[in-house]
Tab-separated table of C-alpha atoms and ligand atoms in Angstrom:
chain	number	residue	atom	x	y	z
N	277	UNK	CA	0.000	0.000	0.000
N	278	UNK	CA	1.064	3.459	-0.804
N	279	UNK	CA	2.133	5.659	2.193
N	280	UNK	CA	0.479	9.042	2.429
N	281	UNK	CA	1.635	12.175	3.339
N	282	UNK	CA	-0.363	14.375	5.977
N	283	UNK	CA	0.922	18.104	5.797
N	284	UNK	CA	-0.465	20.619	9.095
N	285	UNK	CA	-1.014	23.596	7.169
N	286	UNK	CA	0.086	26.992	8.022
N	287	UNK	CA	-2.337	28.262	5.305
N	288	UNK	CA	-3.760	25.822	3.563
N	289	UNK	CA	-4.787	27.831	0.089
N	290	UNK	CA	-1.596	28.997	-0.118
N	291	UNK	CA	-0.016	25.561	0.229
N	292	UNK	CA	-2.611	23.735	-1.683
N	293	UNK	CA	-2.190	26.200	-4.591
N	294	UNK	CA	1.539	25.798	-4.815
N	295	UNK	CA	1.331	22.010	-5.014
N	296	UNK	CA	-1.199	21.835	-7.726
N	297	UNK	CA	0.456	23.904	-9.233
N	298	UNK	CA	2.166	22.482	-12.522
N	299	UNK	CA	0.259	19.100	-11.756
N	300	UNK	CA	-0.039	16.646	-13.967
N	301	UNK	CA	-3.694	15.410	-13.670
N	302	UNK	CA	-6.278	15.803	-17.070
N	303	UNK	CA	-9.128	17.133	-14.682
N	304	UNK	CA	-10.111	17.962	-10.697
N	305	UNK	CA	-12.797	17.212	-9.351
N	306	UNK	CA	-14.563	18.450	-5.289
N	307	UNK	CA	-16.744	16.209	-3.554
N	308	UNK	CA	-18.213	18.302	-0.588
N	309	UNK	CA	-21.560	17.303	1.380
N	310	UNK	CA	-24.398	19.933	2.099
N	311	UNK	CA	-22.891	21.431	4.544
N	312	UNK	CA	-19.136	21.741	3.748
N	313	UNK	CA	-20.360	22.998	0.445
N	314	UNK	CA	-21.646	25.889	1.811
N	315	UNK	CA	-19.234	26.380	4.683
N	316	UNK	CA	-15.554	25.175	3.900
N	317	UNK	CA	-15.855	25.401	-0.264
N	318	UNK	CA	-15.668	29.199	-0.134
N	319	UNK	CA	-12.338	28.541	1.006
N	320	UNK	CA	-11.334	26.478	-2.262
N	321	UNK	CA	-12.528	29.084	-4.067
N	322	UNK	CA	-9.660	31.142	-3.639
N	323	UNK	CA	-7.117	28.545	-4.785
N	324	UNK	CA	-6.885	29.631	-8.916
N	325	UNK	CA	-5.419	25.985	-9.741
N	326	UNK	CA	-9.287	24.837	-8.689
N	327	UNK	CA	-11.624	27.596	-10.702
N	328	UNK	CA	-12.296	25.041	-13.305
N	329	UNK	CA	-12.992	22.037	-10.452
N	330	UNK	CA	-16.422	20.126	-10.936
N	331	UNK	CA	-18.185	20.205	-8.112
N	332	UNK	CA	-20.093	16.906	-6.750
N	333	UNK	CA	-22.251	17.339	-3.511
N	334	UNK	CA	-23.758	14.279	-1.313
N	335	UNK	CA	-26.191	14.769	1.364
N	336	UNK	CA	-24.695	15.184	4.696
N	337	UNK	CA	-24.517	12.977	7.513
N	338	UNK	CA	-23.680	8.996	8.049
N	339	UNK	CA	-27.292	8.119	7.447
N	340	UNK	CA	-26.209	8.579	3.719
N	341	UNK	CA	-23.114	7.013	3.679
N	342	UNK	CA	-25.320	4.635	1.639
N	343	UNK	CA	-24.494	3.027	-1.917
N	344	UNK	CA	-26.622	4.952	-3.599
N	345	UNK	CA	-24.779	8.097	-2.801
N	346	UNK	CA	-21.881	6.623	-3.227
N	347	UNK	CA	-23.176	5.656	-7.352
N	348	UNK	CA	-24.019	8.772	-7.545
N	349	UNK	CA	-20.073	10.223	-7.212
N	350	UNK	CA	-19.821	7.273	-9.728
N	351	UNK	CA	-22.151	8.837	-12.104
N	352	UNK	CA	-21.091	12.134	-11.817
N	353	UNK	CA	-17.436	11.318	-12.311
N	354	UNK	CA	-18.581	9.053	-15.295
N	355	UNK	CA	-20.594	11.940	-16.871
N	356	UNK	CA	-18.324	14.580	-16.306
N	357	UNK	CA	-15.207	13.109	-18.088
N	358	UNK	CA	-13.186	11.649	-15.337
N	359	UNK	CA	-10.052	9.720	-16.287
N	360	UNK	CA	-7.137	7.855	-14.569
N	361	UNK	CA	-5.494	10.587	-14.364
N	362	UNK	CA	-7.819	12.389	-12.433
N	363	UNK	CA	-7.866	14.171	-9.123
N	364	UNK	CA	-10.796	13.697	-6.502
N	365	UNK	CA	-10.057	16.147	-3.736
N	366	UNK	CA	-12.554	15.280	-0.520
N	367	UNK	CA	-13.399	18.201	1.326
N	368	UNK	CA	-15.404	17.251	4.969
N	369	UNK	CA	-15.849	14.710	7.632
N	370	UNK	CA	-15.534	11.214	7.854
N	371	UNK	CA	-18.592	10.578	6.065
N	372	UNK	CA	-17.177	12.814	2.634
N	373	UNK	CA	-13.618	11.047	3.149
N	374	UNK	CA	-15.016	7.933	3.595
N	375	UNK	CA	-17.214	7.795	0.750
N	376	UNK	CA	-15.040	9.640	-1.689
N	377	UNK	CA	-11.934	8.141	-0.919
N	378	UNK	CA	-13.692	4.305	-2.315
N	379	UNK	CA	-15.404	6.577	-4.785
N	380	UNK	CA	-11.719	7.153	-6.195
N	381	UNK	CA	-10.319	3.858	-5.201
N	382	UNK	CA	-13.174	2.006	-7.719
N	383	UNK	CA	-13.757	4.275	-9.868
N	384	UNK	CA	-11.764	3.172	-13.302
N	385	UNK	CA	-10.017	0.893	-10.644
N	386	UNK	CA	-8.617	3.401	-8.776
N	387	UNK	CA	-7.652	7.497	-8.976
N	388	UNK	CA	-5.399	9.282	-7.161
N	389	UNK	CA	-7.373	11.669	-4.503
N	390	UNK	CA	-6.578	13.995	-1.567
N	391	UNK	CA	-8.238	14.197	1.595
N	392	UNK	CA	-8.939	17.335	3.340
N	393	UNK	CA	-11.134	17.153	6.356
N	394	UNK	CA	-12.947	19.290	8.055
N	395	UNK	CA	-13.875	17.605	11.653
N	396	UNK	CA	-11.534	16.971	14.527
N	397	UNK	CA	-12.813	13.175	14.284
N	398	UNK	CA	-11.813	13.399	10.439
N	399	UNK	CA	-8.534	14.942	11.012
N	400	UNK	CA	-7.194	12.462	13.380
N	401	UNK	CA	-8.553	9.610	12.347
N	402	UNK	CA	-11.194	9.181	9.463
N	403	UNK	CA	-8.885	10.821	6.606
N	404	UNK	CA	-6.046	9.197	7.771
N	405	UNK	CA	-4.897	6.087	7.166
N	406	UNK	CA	-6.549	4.612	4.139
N	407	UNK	CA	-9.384	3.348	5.366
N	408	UNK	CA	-12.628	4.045	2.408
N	409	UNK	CA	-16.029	2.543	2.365
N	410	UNK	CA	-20.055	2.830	2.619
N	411	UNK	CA	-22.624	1.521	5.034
N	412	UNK	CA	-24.445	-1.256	3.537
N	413	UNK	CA	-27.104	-4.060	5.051
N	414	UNK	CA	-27.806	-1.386	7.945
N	415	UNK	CA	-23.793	-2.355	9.075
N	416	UNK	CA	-21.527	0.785	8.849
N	417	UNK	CA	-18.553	0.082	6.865
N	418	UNK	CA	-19.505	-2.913	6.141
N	419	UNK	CA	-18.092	-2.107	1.966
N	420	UNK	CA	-14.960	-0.705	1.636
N	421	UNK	CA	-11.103	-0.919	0.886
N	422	UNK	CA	-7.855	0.201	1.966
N	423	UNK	CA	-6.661	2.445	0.034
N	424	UNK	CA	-4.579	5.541	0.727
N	425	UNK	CA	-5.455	9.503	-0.289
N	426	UNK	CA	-2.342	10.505	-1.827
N	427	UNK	CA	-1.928	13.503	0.791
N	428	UNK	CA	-4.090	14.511	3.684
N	429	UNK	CA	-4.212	18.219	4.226
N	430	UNK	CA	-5.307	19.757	8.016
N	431	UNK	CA	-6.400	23.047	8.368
N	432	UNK	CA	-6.776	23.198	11.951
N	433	UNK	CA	-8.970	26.823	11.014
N	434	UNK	CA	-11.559	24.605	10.101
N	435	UNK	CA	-11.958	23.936	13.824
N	436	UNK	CA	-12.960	27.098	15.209
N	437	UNK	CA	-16.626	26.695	13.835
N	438	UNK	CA	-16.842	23.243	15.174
N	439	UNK	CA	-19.666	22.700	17.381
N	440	UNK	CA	-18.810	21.349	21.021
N	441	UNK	CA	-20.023	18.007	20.291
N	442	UNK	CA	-18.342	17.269	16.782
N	443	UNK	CA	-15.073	18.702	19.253
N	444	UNK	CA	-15.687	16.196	22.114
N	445	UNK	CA	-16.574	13.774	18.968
N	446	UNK	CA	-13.052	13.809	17.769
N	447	UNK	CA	-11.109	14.667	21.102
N	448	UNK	CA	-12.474	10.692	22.024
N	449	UNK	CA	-9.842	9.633	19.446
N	450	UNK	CA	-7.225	12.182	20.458
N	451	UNK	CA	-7.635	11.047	23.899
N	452	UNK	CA	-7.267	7.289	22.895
N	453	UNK	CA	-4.175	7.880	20.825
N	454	UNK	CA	-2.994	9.785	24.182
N	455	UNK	CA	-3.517	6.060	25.978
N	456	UNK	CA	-1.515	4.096	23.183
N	457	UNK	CA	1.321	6.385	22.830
N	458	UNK	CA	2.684	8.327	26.132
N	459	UNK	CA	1.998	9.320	29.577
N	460	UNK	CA	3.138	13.409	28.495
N	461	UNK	CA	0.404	13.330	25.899
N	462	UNK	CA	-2.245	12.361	28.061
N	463	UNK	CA	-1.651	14.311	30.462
N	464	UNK	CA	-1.893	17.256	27.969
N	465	UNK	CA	-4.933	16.153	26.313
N	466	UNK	CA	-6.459	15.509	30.008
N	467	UNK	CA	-5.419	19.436	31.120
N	468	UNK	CA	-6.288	21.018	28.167
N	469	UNK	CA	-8.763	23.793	28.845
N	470	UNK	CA	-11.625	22.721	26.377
N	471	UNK	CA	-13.892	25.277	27.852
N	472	UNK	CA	-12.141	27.972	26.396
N	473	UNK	CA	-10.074	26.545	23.392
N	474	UNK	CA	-6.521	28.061	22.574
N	475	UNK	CA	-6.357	27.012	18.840
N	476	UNK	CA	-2.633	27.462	18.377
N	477	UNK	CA	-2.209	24.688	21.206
N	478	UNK	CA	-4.975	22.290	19.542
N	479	UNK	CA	-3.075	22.786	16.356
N	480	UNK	CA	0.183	21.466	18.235
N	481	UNK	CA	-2.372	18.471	20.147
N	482	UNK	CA	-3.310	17.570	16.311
N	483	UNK	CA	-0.202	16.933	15.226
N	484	UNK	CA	1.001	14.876	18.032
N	485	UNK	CA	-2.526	12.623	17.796
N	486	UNK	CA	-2.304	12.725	14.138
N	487	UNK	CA	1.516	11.463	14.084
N	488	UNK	CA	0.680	8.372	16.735
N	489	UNK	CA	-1.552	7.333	14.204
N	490	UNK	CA	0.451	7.515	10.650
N	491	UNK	CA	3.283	5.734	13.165
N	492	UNK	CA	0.620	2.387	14.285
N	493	UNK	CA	-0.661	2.864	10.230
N	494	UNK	CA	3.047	2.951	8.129
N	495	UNK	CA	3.682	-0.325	10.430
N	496	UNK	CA	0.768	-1.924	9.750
N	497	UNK	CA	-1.737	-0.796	7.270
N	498	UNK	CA	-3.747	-3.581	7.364
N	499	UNK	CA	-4.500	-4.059	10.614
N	500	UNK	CA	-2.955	-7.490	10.874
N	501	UNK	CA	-1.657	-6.470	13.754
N	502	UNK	CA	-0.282	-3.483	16.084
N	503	UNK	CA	-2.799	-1.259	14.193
N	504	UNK	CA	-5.333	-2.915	16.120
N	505	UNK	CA	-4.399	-0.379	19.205
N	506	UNK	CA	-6.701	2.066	17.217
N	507	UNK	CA	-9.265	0.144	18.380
N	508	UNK	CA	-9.006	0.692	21.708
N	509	UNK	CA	-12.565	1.762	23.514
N	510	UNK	CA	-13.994	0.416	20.229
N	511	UNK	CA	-15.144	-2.667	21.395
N	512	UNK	CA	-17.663	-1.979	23.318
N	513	UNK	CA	-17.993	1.344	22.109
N	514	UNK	CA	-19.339	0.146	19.336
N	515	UNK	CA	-21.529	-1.619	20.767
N	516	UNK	CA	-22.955	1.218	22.530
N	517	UNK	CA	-23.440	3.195	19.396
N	518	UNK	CA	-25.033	0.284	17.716
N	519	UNK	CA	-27.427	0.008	20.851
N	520	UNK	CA	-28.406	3.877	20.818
N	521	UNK	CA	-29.137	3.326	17.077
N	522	UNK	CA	-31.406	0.319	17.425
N	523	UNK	CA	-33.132	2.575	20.083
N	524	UNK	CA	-33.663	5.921	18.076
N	525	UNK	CA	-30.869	7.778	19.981
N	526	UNK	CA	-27.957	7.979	17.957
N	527	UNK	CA	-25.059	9.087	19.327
N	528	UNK	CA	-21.765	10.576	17.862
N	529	UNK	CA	-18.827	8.147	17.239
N	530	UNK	CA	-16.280	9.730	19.801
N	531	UNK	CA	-18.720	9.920	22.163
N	532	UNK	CA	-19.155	6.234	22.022
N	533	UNK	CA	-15.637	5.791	21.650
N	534	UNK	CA	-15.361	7.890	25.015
N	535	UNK	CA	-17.794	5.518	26.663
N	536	UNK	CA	-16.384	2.316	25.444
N	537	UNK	CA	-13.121	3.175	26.948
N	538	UNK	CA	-14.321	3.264	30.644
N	539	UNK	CA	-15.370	-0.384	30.516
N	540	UNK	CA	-12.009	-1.310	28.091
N	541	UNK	CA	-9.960	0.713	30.776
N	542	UNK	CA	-11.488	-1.448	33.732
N	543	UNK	CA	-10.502	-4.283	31.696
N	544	UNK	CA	-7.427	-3.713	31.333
N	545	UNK	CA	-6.788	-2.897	34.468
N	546	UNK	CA	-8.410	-6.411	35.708
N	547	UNK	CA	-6.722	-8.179	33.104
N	548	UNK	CA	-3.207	-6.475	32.159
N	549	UNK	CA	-2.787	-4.679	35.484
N	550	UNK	CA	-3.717	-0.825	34.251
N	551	UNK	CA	-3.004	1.721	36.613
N	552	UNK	CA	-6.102	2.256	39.185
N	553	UNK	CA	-5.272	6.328	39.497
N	554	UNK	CA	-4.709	6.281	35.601
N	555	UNK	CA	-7.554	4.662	34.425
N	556	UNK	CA	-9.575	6.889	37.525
N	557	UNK	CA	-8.490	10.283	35.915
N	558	UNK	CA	-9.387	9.079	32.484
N	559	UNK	CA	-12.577	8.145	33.429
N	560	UNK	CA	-13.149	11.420	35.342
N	561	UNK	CA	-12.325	13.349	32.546
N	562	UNK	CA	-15.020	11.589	30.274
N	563	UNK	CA	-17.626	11.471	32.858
N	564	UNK	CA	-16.946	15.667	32.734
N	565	UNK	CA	-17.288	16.004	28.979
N	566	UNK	CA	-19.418	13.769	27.708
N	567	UNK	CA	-21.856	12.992	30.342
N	568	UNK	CA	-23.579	9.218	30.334
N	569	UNK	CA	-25.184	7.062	28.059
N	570	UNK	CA	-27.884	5.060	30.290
N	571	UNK	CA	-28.760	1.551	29.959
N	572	UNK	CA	-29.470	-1.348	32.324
N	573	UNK	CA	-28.630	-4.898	32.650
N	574	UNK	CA	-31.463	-6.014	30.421
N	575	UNK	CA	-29.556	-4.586	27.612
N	576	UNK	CA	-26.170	-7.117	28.658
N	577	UNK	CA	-27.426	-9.510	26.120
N	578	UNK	CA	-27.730	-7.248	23.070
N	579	UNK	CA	-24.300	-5.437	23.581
N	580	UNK	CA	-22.899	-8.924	24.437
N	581	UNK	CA	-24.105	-10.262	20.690
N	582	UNK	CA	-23.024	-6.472	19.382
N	583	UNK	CA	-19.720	-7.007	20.258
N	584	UNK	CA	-19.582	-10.866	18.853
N	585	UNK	CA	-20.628	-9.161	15.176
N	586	UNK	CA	-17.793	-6.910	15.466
N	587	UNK	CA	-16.019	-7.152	12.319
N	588	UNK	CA	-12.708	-6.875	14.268
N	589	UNK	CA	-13.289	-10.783	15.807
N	590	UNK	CA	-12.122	-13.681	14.404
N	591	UNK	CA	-14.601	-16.859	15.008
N	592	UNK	CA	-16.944	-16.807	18.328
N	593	UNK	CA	-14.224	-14.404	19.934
N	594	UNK	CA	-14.486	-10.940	20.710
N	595	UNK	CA	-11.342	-9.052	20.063
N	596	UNK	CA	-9.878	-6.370	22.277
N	597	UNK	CA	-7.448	-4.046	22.904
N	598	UNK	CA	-5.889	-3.494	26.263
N	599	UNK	CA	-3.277	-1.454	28.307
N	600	UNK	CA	-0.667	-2.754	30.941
N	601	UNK	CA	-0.238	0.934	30.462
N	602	UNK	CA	0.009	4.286	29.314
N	603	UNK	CA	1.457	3.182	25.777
N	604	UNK	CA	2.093	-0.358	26.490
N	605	UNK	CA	-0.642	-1.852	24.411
N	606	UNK	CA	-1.642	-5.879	24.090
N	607	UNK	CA	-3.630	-6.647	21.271
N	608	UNK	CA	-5.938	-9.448	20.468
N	609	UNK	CA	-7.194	-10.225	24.195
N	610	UNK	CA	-10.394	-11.559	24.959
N	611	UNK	CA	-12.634	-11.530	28.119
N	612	UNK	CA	-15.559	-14.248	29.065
N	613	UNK	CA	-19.298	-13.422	29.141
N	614	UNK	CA	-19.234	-13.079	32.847
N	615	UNK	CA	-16.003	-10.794	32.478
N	616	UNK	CA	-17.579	-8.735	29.805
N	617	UNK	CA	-20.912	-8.302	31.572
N	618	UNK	CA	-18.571	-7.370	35.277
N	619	UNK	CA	-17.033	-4.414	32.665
N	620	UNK	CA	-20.644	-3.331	31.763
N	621	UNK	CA	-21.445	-3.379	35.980
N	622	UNK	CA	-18.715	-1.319	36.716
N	623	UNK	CA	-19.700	1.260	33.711
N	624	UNK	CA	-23.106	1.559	35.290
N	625	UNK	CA	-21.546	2.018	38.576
N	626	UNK	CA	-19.252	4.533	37.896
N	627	UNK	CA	-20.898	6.366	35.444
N	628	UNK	CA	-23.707	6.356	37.868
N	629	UNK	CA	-26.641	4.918	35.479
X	848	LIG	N1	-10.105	4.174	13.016
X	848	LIG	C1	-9.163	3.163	13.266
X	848	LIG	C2	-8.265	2.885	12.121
X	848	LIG	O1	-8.162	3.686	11.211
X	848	LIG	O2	-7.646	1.854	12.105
């Protein structure tokens, strides 16, 4: 697999101008969603390298990160003269990067496209790393590939009009590549004043979070094995955000994320000896910022079977991924019914639910 290169702009027109510049590709083309459209393509606009740019727009939101969206990026690259040696530049969140970037890794088997996202959950994780694909069969990400954007571009200006929950949304992941990688950056993340944000410090947190990733991805792209310390808190945070979707209640992904890890930190401490005080302050911190999601023990059985569909298992296992800890990371341990249900007790316990 190709290795990409992520680039923390200082101004991204500028930057994005000069390295079209000259380029060798036949045609360009934008995929935005409703909302990036109207808020982040204004910014585009002022790169001259992109006036003659076709412009494709999706509906916004995971609910149509469907396969008929995705046919219709197909269509519209089909009508509008796309060739292998076009560029597809994806301008968004995880939803636009994730559906553009297997857009452009099907379409004529495979054009060359940049990522340039638009979340905090996109910028550390979703656009990075080569991961592309669509819901399908009501399972998210269920069709996809691995397959690279050529460059990943983060304008950490983009930020500033985030909302606070798309900013706790993506902070979940920050926070979890904090826990994988070392005790300084967690301690940042954990004493970073998110009540009144100093955007020349996120911009440094960014690139640290973002680098612990490309690190766990250039080692292992295909998650054969280390990369599966990404999926730390994903487990059973997964579960929970399946469970708040069956019920009408969806919740954002790092907030699940956030969730999941309180149980996956209690496990590790039970099972790989995680620090008591460490995995206390983490879990403070969460119950601060993201509040609760509620459930009781007649819910054990669904999240139980949630987390056996996970498509990170192999056979009637379920896969997770632990801490002995701050950065010292065992993959591919399991944990009994009993064990699993004594993580979801000490969730409600804490959590007070
Ligand atoms: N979001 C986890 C990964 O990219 O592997």
């Amino acid at each position: 697999m190709k290795q990409q290169d992520v680039i923390l702009c200082n101004n991204l027109t500028n930057e994005l101008s000069a390295a079209l510049k000259g380029g060798s590709y036949d045609k360009l083309f934008i995929l935005t969603d409703t909302h990036t459209h109207q808020l982040c393509l204004p910014i585009l606009d002022k790169v001259s390298e992109l006036s003659q740019a076709t412009k494709i727009v999706i509906e916004a939101e995971d609910v149509h990160k469907t396969l008929e969206a995705l046919s219709n990026v197909w269509m519209a690259l089909s009508t509008q003269g796309a060739t292998r040696h076009s560029l597809m530049i994806n301008l968004g969140g995880g939803m636009v990067t994730d559906l553009g970037g297997f857009a452009a890794a099907t379409f004529k088997r495979g054009i060359d496209y940049i990522n340039i996202p638009t979340t905090l959950l996109a910028m550390v994780d979703a656009a990075v790393g080569g991961k592309t694909g669509i819901n399908f069969n009501g399972l998210k990400n269920e069709i996809g590939a691995f397959a690279p954007a050529i460059s990943v571009w983060l304008e950490t200006e983009f930020l500033r009009t985030l909302d606070r929950e798309n900013f706790f949304s993506g902070y979940a992941e920050m926070i979890k590549h904090g826990l994988i990688s070392n005790n300084q950056n967690w301690i940042e993340l954990l004493q970073f004043e998110t009540d009144e944000i100093d955007y020349v410090t996120l911009k440094d947190l960014v690139g640290t979070s973002v680098a612990v990733k490309e690190r766990i991805v250039i080692e292992d792209p295909k998650e054969h094995g280390i990369r599966k310390a990404l999926n730390l808190g994903h487990t059973i945070g997964h579960a929970f955000e399946s469970l708040a979707l069956a019920q009408n209640r969806p919740v954002l992904h790092g907030y699940a994320v956030a969730w999941g890890l309180v149980p996956e930190l209690y496990l590790s401490h039970i099972k790989a000896g995680f620090p008591k005080d460490k995995m206390r302050q983490t879990i403070q911190f969460i119950k601060d910022n993201y509040g609760v999601f509620t459930f009781d023990c007649k819910n054990y059985e669904q999240l139980y079977e949630l987390m056996l569909h996970d498509k990170k298992n192999c056979a009637q296992t379920i896969n997770f991924t632990l801490l002995k800890d701050i950065g010292e990371i065992c993959i591919n341990q399991t944990a009994d019914k009993d064990t699993i249900f004594e993580t979801l007790d000490f969730y409600r316990e804490c959590m007070g639910c």
